[in-house]
């Protein structure tokens, strides 16, 4: 039997491996996706698909489907703080429901930079959707239930040996490239001898040290206690250390997760003790069915020393580990996959040069450091607060204690003024690749505030950043975003009637087989956003060059942005 072959072998079918496979498919590249477990995980982890991730889903054609998952359309996404869920409400940070957010979108200006605002739905529902979608795609060979046991690489290819868990089948695949999306314990990263840089914080911040993540069904919680004060996140604020955590609504009916940091850290617990923590958080002895639970550690800010070794790239948790504040872990990994997929496609299809894949590390590793730093900063805003002792007492003494509790950093943490923007919009949309060898700077310096602008995103036409967004139609439906008009390859935006003679670039692109589309936009706000008459947009929606007229040597420009 000859060895099976594929264009890209992806090790790990978590959210990052799945989205990478879908992006490769979008670019016409065949991938084989190996994942040890035979099905998606059924335990809740991340709860936020951020604005950039939702833009990626839009590009792949399914952001609307993702917005149908999780909570019902009219369920608020508020964050609410209670002494216990059945008792006093202390503070509430209102957030619009899915339906309200859709109507808000219609009222935003045409230059709205959040065409796909962050959406709170648990990763497990999304992974189930992504896996089902991957199974329908012609270029993806889904090998769930296949564990990659060893690999080797030389100058021309990677060989990976994978087998089914029951030992019934095994084979050694050959591929020009492989990507390790095999999570925080990545055996590929470790075998390549690549360590993590950074550190693990265990003290001082609330989001550090040993937590438990609990998946549970509580059929009585809505009807008996919170029906009229629904929220997406319920925080318990009281002096009892084993209730200090957060309960998150998953399906708006009976399914919840709880993240809790027990007083004495990691130890053996049984489902009865876990259920007891949940009931104490609710403040009522109601039936709690524990579906699953596992201990996990918060406080990491770790980034792989290298993102590439020979023909193998690293993405997702294999490349960076976060503390959960801000919800950047998975989202940063999905952004890695968007950056990497088109580069792999370009090299495999012959229009990308020898420096293109190296630019993946040059562009994404600094973002790994930036984003893990942002999570760490948000975590530090939530100190392990001392909750006033009287917070649960009825009457004026308790009211005063609850007012004091509502001011704790643990409660106010990182809520921002504009709910439509949500936490960390600068982290979500503001990654920049200034200094990348495949970006052509135009002499205008990037904003001074980068990379520390976590809470603000200022659209900019300066090469190296995400292309600014614009609605092209009042209805703001699929197809009416500027991003929907970008082709799968490069797009040359012509924003100025005077800059229309772009034939030389188009001819040079054709000669190099570079996919290039041209989009004319004669809209003053577009010209203002981009700052020049012409802007060249990469397949991952980043600006790699801009000018008022083409450079004399258009071929050199194309060579540079494709890593030749
Ligand atoms: C409590 C909690 C809350 C979180 N909240 C958020 C949030 O709100 N937003 C956010 O962005 N992130 C969040 N995260 C982080 C997020 O869950 C991870 O960043 C994300 O799952 C990483 O995805 P991944 O695909 O890189 O790796 P993983 O999800 O770990 O997937 C790796 C996959 O690789 C497979 N694998 C490993 N080795 C092999 C092998 N040898 N052969 C084949 N398959 C293999 C594994 O079986 C696994 O399925 C949270 C995490 C936790 C624990």
mmCIF file of N, CA and C in Angstrom, residues 1 3-6 8-14 17-18 21 31-40 131 134-135 139-148 160-165 168-173:
data_model
loop_
_atom_site.group_PDB
_atom_site.id
_atom_site.type_symbol
_atom_site.label_atom_id
_atom_site.label_comp_id
_atom_site.label_asym_id
_atom_site.label_seq_id
_atom_site.Cartn_x
_atom_site.Cartn_y
_atom_site.Cartn_z
ATOM 1 N N UNK A 1 0.845 -1.207 0.000
ATOM 2 C CA UNK A 1 0.000 0.000 0.000
ATOM 3 C C UNK A 1 0.877 1.254 0.000
ATOM 4 N N UNK A 3 1.949 5.105 0.711
ATOM 5 C CA UNK A 3 1.560 6.002 1.809
ATOM 6 C C UNK A 3 0.494 6.967 1.321
ATOM 7 N N UNK A 4 -0.543 7.199 2.136
ATOM 8 C CA UNK A 4 -1.503 8.244 1.749
ATOM 9 C C UNK A 4 -0.817 9.620 1.769
ATOM 10 N N UNK A 5 -1.292 10.504 0.903
ATOM 11 C CA UNK A 5 -0.698 11.847 0.845
ATOM 12 C C UNK A 5 -1.786 12.905 1.038
ATOM 13 N N UNK A 6 -1.337 14.051 1.451
ATOM 14 C CA UNK A 6 -2.244 15.193 1.593
ATOM 15 C C UNK A 6 -1.410 16.446 1.402
ATOM 16 N N UNK A 8 -1.795 19.409 3.346
ATOM 17 C CA UNK A 8 -1.463 19.890 4.694
ATOM 18 C C UNK A 8 -2.020 18.890 5.699
ATOM 19 N N UNK A 9 -1.171 18.390 6.567
ATOM 20 C CA UNK A 9 -1.630 17.521 7.657
ATOM 21 C C UNK A 9 -1.827 18.395 8.883
ATOM 22 N N UNK A 10 -3.033 18.358 9.431
ATOM 23 C CA UNK A 10 -3.328 19.170 10.626
ATOM 24 C C UNK A 10 -3.477 18.208 11.799
ATOM 25 N N UNK A 11 -2.682 18.416 12.820
ATOM 26 C CA UNK A 11 -2.772 17.556 14.002
ATOM 27 C C UNK A 11 -3.566 18.308 15.057
ATOM 28 N N UNK A 12 -4.781 17.819 15.350
ATOM 29 C CA UNK A 12 -5.621 18.467 16.351
ATOM 30 C C UNK A 12 -6.866 19.067 15.731
ATOM 31 N N UNK A 13 -8.017 18.538 16.127
ATOM 32 C CA UNK A 13 -9.298 19.021 15.585
ATOM 33 C C UNK A 13 -10.098 19.782 16.625
ATOM 34 N N UNK A 14 -9.412 20.601 17.431
ATOM 35 C CA UNK A 14 -10.115 21.577 18.276
ATOM 36 C C UNK A 14 -10.559 22.728 17.377
ATOM 37 N N UNK A 17 -7.724 23.877 14.742
ATOM 38 C CA UNK A 17 -7.488 22.948 13.639
ATOM 39 C C UNK A 17 -8.669 22.908 12.683
ATOM 40 N N UNK A 18 -9.884 22.946 13.240
ATOM 41 C CA UNK A 18 -11.077 22.907 12.384
ATOM 42 C C UNK A 18 -11.160 24.153 11.503
ATOM 43 N N UNK A 21 -8.570 24.059 8.763
ATOM 44 C CA UNK A 21 -8.982 23.166 7.666
ATOM 45 C C UNK A 21 -10.021 23.853 6.780
ATOM 46 N N UNK A 31 -6.634 19.221 3.002
ATOM 47 C CA UNK A 31 -6.045 19.007 4.327
ATOM 48 C C UNK A 31 -6.566 17.700 4.899
ATOM 49 N N UNK A 32 -5.723 17.042 5.660
ATOM 50 C CA UNK A 32 -6.170 15.895 6.449
ATOM 51 C C UNK A 32 -6.093 16.311 7.908
ATOM 52 N N UNK A 33 -7.209 16.130 8.599
ATOM 53 C CA UNK A 33 -7.347 16.647 9.963
ATOM 54 C C UNK A 33 -7.430 15.476 10.938
ATOM 55 N N UNK A 34 -6.389 15.319 11.751
ATOM 56 C CA UNK A 34 -6.349 14.215 12.711
ATOM 57 C C UNK A 34 -6.774 14.718 14.089
ATOM 58 N N UNK A 35 -7.581 13.928 14.751
ATOM 59 C CA UNK A 35 -7.949 14.278 16.132
ATOM 60 C C UNK A 35 -8.133 13.010 16.943
ATOM 61 N N UNK A 36 -7.509 12.966 18.100
ATOM 62 C CA UNK A 36 -7.516 11.746 18.899
ATOM 63 C C UNK A 36 -8.930 11.279 19.224
ATOM 64 N N UNK A 37 -9.768 12.191 19.744
ATOM 65 C CA UNK A 37 -11.133 11.782 20.123
ATOM 66 C C UNK A 37 -11.971 11.581 18.862
ATOM 67 N N UNK A 38 -12.894 10.622 18.908
ATOM 68 C CA UNK A 38 -13.693 10.356 17.705
ATOM 69 C C UNK A 38 -14.762 11.412 17.434
ATOM 70 N N UNK A 39 -15.112 12.219 18.445
ATOM 71 C CA UNK A 39 -16.146 13.247 18.251
ATOM 72 C C UNK A 39 -15.684 14.524 18.931
ATOM 73 N N UNK A 40 -16.444 15.607 18.699
ATOM 74 C CA UNK A 40 -16.089 16.868 19.366
ATOM 75 C C UNK A 40 -16.259 16.699 20.874
ATOM 76 N N UNK A 131 -17.203 20.975 13.090
ATOM 77 C CA UNK A 131 -16.890 19.600 12.673
ATOM 78 C C UNK A 131 -17.900 19.123 11.624
ATOM 79 N N UNK A 134 -16.998 20.803 8.458
ATOM 80 C CA UNK A 134 -15.766 20.268 7.860
ATOM 81 C C UNK A 134 -16.067 18.958 7.133
ATOM 82 N N UNK A 135 -16.969 18.162 7.703
ATOM 83 C CA UNK A 135 -17.279 16.864 7.078
ATOM 84 C C UNK A 135 -17.937 17.015 5.717
ATOM 85 N N UNK A 139 -12.459 19.456 0.289
ATOM 86 C CA UNK A 139 -11.007 19.366 0.429
ATOM 87 C C UNK A 139 -10.559 18.883 1.802
ATOM 88 N N UNK A 140 -11.495 18.550 2.687
ATOM 89 C CA UNK A 140 -11.085 18.175 4.049
ATOM 90 C C UNK A 140 -11.340 16.677 4.279
ATOM 91 N N UNK A 141 -10.255 15.997 4.616
ATOM 92 C CA UNK A 141 -10.351 14.582 4.980
ATOM 93 C C UNK A 141 -10.353 14.535 6.511
ATOM 94 N N UNK A 142 -11.535 14.340 7.093
ATOM 95 C CA UNK A 142 -11.662 14.403 8.559
ATOM 96 C C UNK A 142 -11.323 13.037 9.145
ATOM 97 N N UNK A 143 -10.314 13.036 9.984
ATOM 98 C CA UNK A 143 -9.877 11.779 10.623
ATOM 99 C C UNK A 143 -10.021 11.914 12.125
ATOM 100 N N UNK A 144 -11.255 12.060 12.602
ATOM 101 C CA UNK A 144 -11.476 12.063 14.042
ATOM 102 C C UNK A 144 -11.403 10.613 14.524
ATOM 103 N N UNK A 145 -10.809 10.438 15.725
ATOM 104 C CA UNK A 145 -10.568 9.075 16.215
ATOM 105 C C UNK A 145 -9.213 8.554 15.771
ATOM 106 N N UNK A 146 -8.399 9.421 15.173
ATOM 107 C CA UNK A 146 -7.059 9.053 14.715
ATOM 108 C C UNK A 146 -6.022 9.846 15.511
ATOM 109 N N UNK A 147 -5.118 9.129 16.148
ATOM 110 C CA UNK A 147 -4.095 9.766 16.982
ATOM 111 C C UNK A 147 -2.764 9.765 16.229
ATOM 112 N N UNK A 148 -2.138 10.926 16.141
ATOM 113 C CA UNK A 148 -0.820 10.998 15.489
ATOM 114 C C UNK A 148 0.230 10.569 16.511
ATOM 115 N N UNK A 160 3.842 11.615 8.858
ATOM 116 C CA UNK A 160 3.160 11.477 10.150
ATOM 117 C C UNK A 160 2.525 10.100 10.228
ATOM 118 N N UNK A 161 2.746 9.442 11.339
ATOM 119 C CA UNK A 161 2.119 8.136 11.521
ATOM 120 C C UNK A 161 0.932 8.299 12.458
ATOM 121 N N UNK A 162 -0.237 7.870 11.993
ATOM 122 C CA UNK A 162 -1.450 8.001 12.808
ATOM 123 C C UNK A 162 -2.192 6.673 12.825
ATOM 124 N N UNK A 163 -2.839 6.414 13.938
ATOM 125 C CA UNK A 163 -3.601 5.173 14.055
ATOM 126 C C UNK A 163 -4.914 5.409 14.762
ATOM 127 N N UNK A 164 -5.837 4.484 14.511
ATOM 128 C CA UNK A 164 -7.120 4.553 15.203
ATOM 129 C C UNK A 164 -6.941 4.027 16.621
ATOM 130 N N UNK A 165 -7.729 4.560 17.535
ATOM 131 C CA UNK A 165 -7.559 4.212 18.953
ATOM 132 C C UNK A 165 -7.722 2.709 19.184
ATOM 133 N N UNK A 168 -7.356 -0.741 14.847
ATOM 134 C CA UNK A 168 -7.837 -1.414 13.638
ATOM 135 C C UNK A 168 -7.183 -0.880 12.358
ATOM 136 N N UNK A 169 -6.707 0.337 12.376
ATOM 137 C CA UNK A 169 -6.106 0.920 11.169
ATOM 138 C C UNK A 169 -4.971 1.856 11.565
ATOM 139 N N UNK A 170 -3.958 1.915 10.725
ATOM 140 C CA UNK A 170 -2.853 2.866 10.943
ATOM 141 C C UNK A 170 -2.192 3.112 9.597
ATOM 142 N N UNK A 171 -1.591 4.263 9.435
ATOM 143 C CA UNK A 171 -0.881 4.559 8.179
ATOM 144 C C UNK A 171 0.100 5.702 8.418
ATOM 145 N N UNK A 172 1.047 5.827 7.494
ATOM 146 C CA UNK A 172 2.002 6.938 7.559
ATOM 147 C C UNK A 172 1.719 7.878 6.394
ATOM 148 N N UNK A 173 1.263 9.082 6.728
ATOM 149 C CA UNK A 173 0.920 10.077 5.705
ATOM 150 C C UNK A 173 2.169 10.859 5.277
#
